[in-house]
PDB file of C-alpha atoms in Angstrom:
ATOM      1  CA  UNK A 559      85.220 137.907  97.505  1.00 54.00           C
ATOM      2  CA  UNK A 560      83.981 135.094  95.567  1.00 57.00           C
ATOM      3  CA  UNK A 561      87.590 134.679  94.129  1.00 60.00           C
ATOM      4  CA  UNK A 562      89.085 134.518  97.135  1.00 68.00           C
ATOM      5  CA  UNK A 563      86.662 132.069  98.991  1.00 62.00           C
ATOM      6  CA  UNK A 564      87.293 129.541  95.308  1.00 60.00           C
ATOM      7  CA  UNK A 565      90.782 130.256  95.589  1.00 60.00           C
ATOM      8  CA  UNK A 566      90.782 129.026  99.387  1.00 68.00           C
ATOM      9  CA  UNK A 567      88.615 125.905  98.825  1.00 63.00           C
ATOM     10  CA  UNK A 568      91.061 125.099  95.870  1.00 65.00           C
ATOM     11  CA  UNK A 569      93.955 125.201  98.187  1.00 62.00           C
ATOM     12  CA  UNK A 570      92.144 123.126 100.833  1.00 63.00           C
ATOM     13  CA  UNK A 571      91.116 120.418  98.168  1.00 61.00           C
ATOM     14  CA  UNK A 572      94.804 120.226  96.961  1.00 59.00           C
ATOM     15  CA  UNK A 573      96.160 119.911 100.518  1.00 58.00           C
ATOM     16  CA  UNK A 574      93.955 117.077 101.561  1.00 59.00           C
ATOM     17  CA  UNK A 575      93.528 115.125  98.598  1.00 54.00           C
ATOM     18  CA  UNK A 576      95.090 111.546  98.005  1.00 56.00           C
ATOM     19  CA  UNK A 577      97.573 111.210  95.361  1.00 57.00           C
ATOM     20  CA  UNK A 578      96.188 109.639  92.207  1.00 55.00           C
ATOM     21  CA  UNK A 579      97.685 106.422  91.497  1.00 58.00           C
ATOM     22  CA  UNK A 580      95.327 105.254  88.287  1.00 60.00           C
ATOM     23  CA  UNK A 581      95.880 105.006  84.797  1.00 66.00           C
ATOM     24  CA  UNK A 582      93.905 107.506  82.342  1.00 73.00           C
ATOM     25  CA  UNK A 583      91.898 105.844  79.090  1.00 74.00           C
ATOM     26  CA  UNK A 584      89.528 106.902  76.988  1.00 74.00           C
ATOM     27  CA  UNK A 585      88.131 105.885  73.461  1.00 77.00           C
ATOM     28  CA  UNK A 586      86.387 108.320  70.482  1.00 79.00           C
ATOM     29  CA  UNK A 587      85.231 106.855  67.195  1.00 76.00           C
ATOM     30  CA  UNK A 588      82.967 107.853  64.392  1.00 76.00           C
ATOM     31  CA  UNK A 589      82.994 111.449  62.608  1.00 75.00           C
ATOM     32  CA  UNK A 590      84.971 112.996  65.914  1.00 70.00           C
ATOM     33  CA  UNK A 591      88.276 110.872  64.303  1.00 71.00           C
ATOM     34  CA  UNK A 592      89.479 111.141  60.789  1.00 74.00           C
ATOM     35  CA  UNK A 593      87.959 108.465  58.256  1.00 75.00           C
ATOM     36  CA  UNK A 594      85.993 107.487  61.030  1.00 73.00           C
ATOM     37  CA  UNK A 595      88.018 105.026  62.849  1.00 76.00           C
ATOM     38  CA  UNK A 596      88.908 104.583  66.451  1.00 79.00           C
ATOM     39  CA  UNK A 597      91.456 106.682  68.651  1.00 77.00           C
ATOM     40  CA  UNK A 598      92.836 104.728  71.860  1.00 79.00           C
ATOM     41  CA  UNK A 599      94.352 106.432  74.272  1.00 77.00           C
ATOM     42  CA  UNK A 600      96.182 105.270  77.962  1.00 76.00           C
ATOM     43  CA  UNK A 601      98.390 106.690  79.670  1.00 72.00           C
ATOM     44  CA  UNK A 602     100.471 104.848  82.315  1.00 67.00           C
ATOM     45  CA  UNK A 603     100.514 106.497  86.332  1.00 67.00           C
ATOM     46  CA  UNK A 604     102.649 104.232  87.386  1.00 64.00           C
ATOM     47  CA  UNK A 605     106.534 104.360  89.451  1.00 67.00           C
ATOM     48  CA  UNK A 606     108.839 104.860  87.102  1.00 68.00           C
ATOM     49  CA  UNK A 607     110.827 101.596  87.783  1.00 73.00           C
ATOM     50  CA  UNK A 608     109.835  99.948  84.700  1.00 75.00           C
ATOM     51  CA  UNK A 609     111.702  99.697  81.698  1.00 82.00           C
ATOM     52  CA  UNK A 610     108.828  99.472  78.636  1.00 84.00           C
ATOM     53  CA  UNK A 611     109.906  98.442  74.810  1.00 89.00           C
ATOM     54  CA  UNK A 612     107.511  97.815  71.818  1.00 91.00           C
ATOM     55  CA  UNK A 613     107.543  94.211  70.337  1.00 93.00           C
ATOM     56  CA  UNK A 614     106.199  92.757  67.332  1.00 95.00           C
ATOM     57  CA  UNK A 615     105.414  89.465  67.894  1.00 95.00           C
ATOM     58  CA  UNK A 616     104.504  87.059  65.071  1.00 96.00           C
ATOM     59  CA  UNK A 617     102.282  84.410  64.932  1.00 94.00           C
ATOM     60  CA  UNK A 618     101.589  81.511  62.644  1.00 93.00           C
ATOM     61  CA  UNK A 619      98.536  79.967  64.043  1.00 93.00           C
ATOM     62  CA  UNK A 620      96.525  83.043  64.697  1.00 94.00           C
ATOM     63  CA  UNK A 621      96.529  87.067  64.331  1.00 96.00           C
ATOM     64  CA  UNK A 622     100.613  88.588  64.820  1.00 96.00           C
ATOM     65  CA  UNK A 623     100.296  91.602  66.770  1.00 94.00           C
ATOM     66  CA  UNK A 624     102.247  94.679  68.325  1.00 92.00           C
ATOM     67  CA  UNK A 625     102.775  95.015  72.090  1.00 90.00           C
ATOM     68  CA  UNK A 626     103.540  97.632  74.741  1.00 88.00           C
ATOM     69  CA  UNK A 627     105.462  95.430  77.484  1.00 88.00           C
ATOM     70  CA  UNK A 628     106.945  96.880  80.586  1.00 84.00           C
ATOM     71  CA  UNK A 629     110.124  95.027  81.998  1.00 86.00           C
ATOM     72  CA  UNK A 630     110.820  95.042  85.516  1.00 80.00           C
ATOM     73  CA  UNK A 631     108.370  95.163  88.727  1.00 77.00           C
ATOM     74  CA  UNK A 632     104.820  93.776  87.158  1.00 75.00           C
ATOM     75  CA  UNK A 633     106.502  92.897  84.086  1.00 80.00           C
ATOM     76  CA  UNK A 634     104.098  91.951  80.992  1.00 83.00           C
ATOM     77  CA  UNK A 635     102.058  93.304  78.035  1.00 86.00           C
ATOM     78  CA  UNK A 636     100.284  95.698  79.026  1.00 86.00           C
ATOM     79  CA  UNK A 637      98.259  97.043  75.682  1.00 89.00           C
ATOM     80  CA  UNK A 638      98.435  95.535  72.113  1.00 90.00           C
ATOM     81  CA  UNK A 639      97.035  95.824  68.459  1.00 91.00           C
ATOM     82  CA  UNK A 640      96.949  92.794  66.529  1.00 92.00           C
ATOM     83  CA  UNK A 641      96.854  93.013  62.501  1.00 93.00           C
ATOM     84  CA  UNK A 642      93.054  92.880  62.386  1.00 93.00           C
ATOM     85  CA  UNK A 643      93.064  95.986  64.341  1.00 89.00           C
ATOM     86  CA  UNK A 644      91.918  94.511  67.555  1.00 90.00           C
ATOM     87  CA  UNK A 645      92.903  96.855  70.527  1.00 90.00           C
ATOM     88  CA  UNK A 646      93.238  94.922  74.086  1.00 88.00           C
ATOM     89  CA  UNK A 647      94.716  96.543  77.367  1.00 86.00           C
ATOM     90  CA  UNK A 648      95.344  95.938  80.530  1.00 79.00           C
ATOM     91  CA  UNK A 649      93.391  98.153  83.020  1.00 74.00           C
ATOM     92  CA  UNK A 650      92.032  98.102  86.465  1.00 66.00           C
ATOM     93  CA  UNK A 651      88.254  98.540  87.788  1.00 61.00           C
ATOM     94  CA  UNK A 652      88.273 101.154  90.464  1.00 65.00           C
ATOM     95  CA  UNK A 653      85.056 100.209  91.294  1.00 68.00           C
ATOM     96  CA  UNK A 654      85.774  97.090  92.738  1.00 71.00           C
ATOM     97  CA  UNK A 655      87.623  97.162  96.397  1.00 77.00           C
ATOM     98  CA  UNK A 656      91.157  96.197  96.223  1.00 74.00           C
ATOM     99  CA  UNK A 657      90.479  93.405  98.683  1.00 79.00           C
ATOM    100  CA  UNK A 658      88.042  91.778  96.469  1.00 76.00           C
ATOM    101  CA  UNK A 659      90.022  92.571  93.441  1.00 69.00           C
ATOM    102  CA  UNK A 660      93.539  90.776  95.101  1.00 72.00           C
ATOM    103  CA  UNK A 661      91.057  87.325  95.927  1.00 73.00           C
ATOM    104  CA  UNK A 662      89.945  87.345  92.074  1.00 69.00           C
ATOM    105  CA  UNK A 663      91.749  84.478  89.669  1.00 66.00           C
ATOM    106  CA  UNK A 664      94.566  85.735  87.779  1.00 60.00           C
ATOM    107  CA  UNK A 665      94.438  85.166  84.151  1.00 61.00           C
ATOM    108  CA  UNK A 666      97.552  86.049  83.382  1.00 69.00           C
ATOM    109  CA  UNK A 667      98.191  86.147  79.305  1.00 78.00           C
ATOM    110  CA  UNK A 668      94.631  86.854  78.951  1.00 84.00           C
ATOM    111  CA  UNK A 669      96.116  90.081  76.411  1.00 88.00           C
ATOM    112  CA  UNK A 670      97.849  87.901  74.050  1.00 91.00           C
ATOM    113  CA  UNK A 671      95.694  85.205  73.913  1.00 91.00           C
ATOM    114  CA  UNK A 672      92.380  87.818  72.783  1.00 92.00           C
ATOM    115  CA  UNK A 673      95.547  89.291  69.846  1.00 94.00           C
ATOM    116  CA  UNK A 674      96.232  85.435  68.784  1.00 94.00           C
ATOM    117  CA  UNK A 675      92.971  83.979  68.784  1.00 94.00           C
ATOM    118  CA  UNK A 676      90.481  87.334  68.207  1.00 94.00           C
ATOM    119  CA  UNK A 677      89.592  89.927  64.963  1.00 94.00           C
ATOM    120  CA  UNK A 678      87.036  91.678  66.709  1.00 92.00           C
ATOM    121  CA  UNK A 679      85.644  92.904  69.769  1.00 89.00           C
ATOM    122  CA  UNK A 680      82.458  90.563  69.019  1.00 93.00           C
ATOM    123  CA  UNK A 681      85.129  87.432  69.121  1.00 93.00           C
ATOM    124  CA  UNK A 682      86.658  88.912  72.731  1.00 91.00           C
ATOM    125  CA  UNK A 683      83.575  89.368  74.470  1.00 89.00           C
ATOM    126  CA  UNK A 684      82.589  85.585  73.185  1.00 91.00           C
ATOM    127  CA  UNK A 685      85.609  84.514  75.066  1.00 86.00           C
ATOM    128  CA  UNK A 686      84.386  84.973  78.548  1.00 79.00           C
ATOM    129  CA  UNK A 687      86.732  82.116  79.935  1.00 80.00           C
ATOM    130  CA  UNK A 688      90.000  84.346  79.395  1.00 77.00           C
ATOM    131  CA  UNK A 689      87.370  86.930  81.482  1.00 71.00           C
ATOM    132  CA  UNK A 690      85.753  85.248  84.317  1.00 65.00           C
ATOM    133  CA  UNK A 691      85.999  81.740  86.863  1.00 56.00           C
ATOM    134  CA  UNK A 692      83.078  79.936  86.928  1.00 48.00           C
ATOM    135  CA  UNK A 693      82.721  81.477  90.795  1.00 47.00           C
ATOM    136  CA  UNK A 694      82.359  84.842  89.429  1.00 41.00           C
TER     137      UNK A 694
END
């Protein structure tokens, strides 16, 4: 009976529920990854009208990096690792209403600046301008 009743309020979850549109990330570090370094991982939920390539961008004045762009609709870098190891990506707080979200500055090229001009995350939190207007 108990099956049946979980098997039910599965089905009734399923056919009411929103579809997801949200990118997955997650982060482990320390003795849970080999040699103890970092694992990144995103994935990308997103309509599959974008065309994405890997660049290598280098860069005299500054850190060169590797980027994930997509071309097409929302076109841009949209995670990178420049040759310090410094991770960046592009990701959106769900926490935040939309509304309030669309009204917020856009700091576009806020991604390659942090590769260029940052070799750790100490450097990119420091950089709170590339972040944040002085309203917020």
């Amino acid at each position: 009976m108990q099956k049946i009743f979980l098997n039910i309020l599965i089905a009734i979850t399923l056919f009411f529920s929103a579809p997801v549109e949200a990118c997955t990330l997650f982060a482990a570090n320390g003795s849970v990854v080999d040699d103890g370094g970092t694992l990144i991982v995103k994935n990308r939920d997103w309509e599959p009208d974008q065309h994405q390539v890997i660049k290598f961008v280098p860069v005299k004045d500054g850190y060169s990096y590797f980027g994930l762009y997509a071309e097409g609709p929302s076109a841009g870098m949209k995670v990178g690792i420049n040759d310090k190891g410094l991770v960046v990506l592009s990701a959106t707080a769900g926490s935040i209403p939309s509304k309030e979200r669309k009204n917020m500055p856009n700091k576009a090229g806020s991604l390659t600046k942090l590769l260029k001009e940052c070799a750790s995350v100490e450097e990119a939190l420091a950089r709170a301008d590339l972040f944040l207007d002085q309203k917020y």
